[in-house]
Every structure is written in C-alpha cells, then in structure tokens.
Amino acid sequence: MRQVVLDTETTGISAESGHRVIEIGVVEILDRRLSGNDFQTYLNPERKIDPATIP
C-alpha cells in the first residue's frame, strides 16, 4: 500500500487573521516503510512571524 504524509507549519491558526503557511513537508510510505522519497520547502509568508510561535 502507498501512503503520502503531508505536514504543514503556519504562522498561526487563523486564516482570517492573516496567518499563512510557512513550510510544507511530504514523505512517501510504501508497505509501511519510508520509501526515501520526500519533499520539504519553506514559503515566504509575506508577514512577520510572532516569536511566541517559535519553540
């Protein structure tokens, strides 16, 4: 079985407040094992990131 796992990071949780996606990550899983195929990219949110959201 093939599965694709998608992860996103954002500047916050409210699109209405102008929060945006800043990172996208994807990994492929084949037969419950990582296939080695992955993708990761950062996006410019075109806004400041609140320091409280950075661990």
Coordinates of C-alpha atoms in Angstrom, one line a residue:
M1 CA 0.0 0.0 0.0
R2 CA 1.2 3.5 -0.8
Q3 CA 0.6 6.4 1.6
V4 CA 1.7 10.0 1.4
V5 CA 2.1 12.0 4.7
L6 CA 1.8 15.8 4.4
D7 CA 2.9 18.2 7.2
T8 CA 2.5 22.0 7.2
E9 CA 3.7 24.7 9.5
T10 CA 2.0 28.0 9.7
T11 CA 2.4 31.5 11.4
G12 CA -0.8 30.8 13.4
I13 CA -4.2 29.0 13.2
S14 CA -6.5 31.8 11.8
A15 CA -6.5 32.5 8.1
E16 CA -9.0 35.3 8.8
S17 CA -6.3 37.0 10.9
G18 CA -3.8 36.7 8.0
H19 CA -1.9 33.7 9.2
R20 CA -0.1 31.8 6.4
V21 CA 1.7 28.5 5.6
I22 CA 5.5 28.8 6.0
E23 CA 6.6 25.3 5.4
I24 CA 5.4 22.1 3.6
G25 CA 6.8 18.6 4.1
V26 CA 5.8 15.4 2.4
V27 CA 7.1 11.8 2.8
E28 CA 6.1 8.7 0.9
I29 CA 5.4 5.4 2.7
L30 CA 5.3 2.1 0.8
D31 CA 4.1 -1.1 2.6
R32 CA 4.6 0.7 6.0
R33 CA 8.2 1.7 5.3
L34 CA 9.7 5.0 4.3
S35 CA 10.4 4.9 0.6
G36 CA 13.1 7.6 0.7
N37 CA 11.0 9.9 -1.5
D38 CA 10.4 13.2 0.4
F39 CA 9.9 16.9 -0.2
Q40 CA 10.4 19.9 2.0
T41 CA 10.2 23.6 1.3
Y42 CA 9.9 26.9 3.1
L43 CA 7.5 29.6 1.9
N44 CA 7.6 33.3 2.4
P45 CA 4.5 34.2 4.4
E46 CA 4.9 37.9 3.5
R47 CA 4.3 38.8 7.1
K48 CA 6.2 38.8 10.4
I49 CA 6.2 35.6 12.4
D50 CA 5.2 36.0 16.1
P51 CA 8.2 35.0 18.2
A52 CA 5.7 33.2 20.6
T53 CA 5.0 30.6 17.9
I54 CA 8.7 29.6 17.5
P55 CA 9.7 26.9 20.0

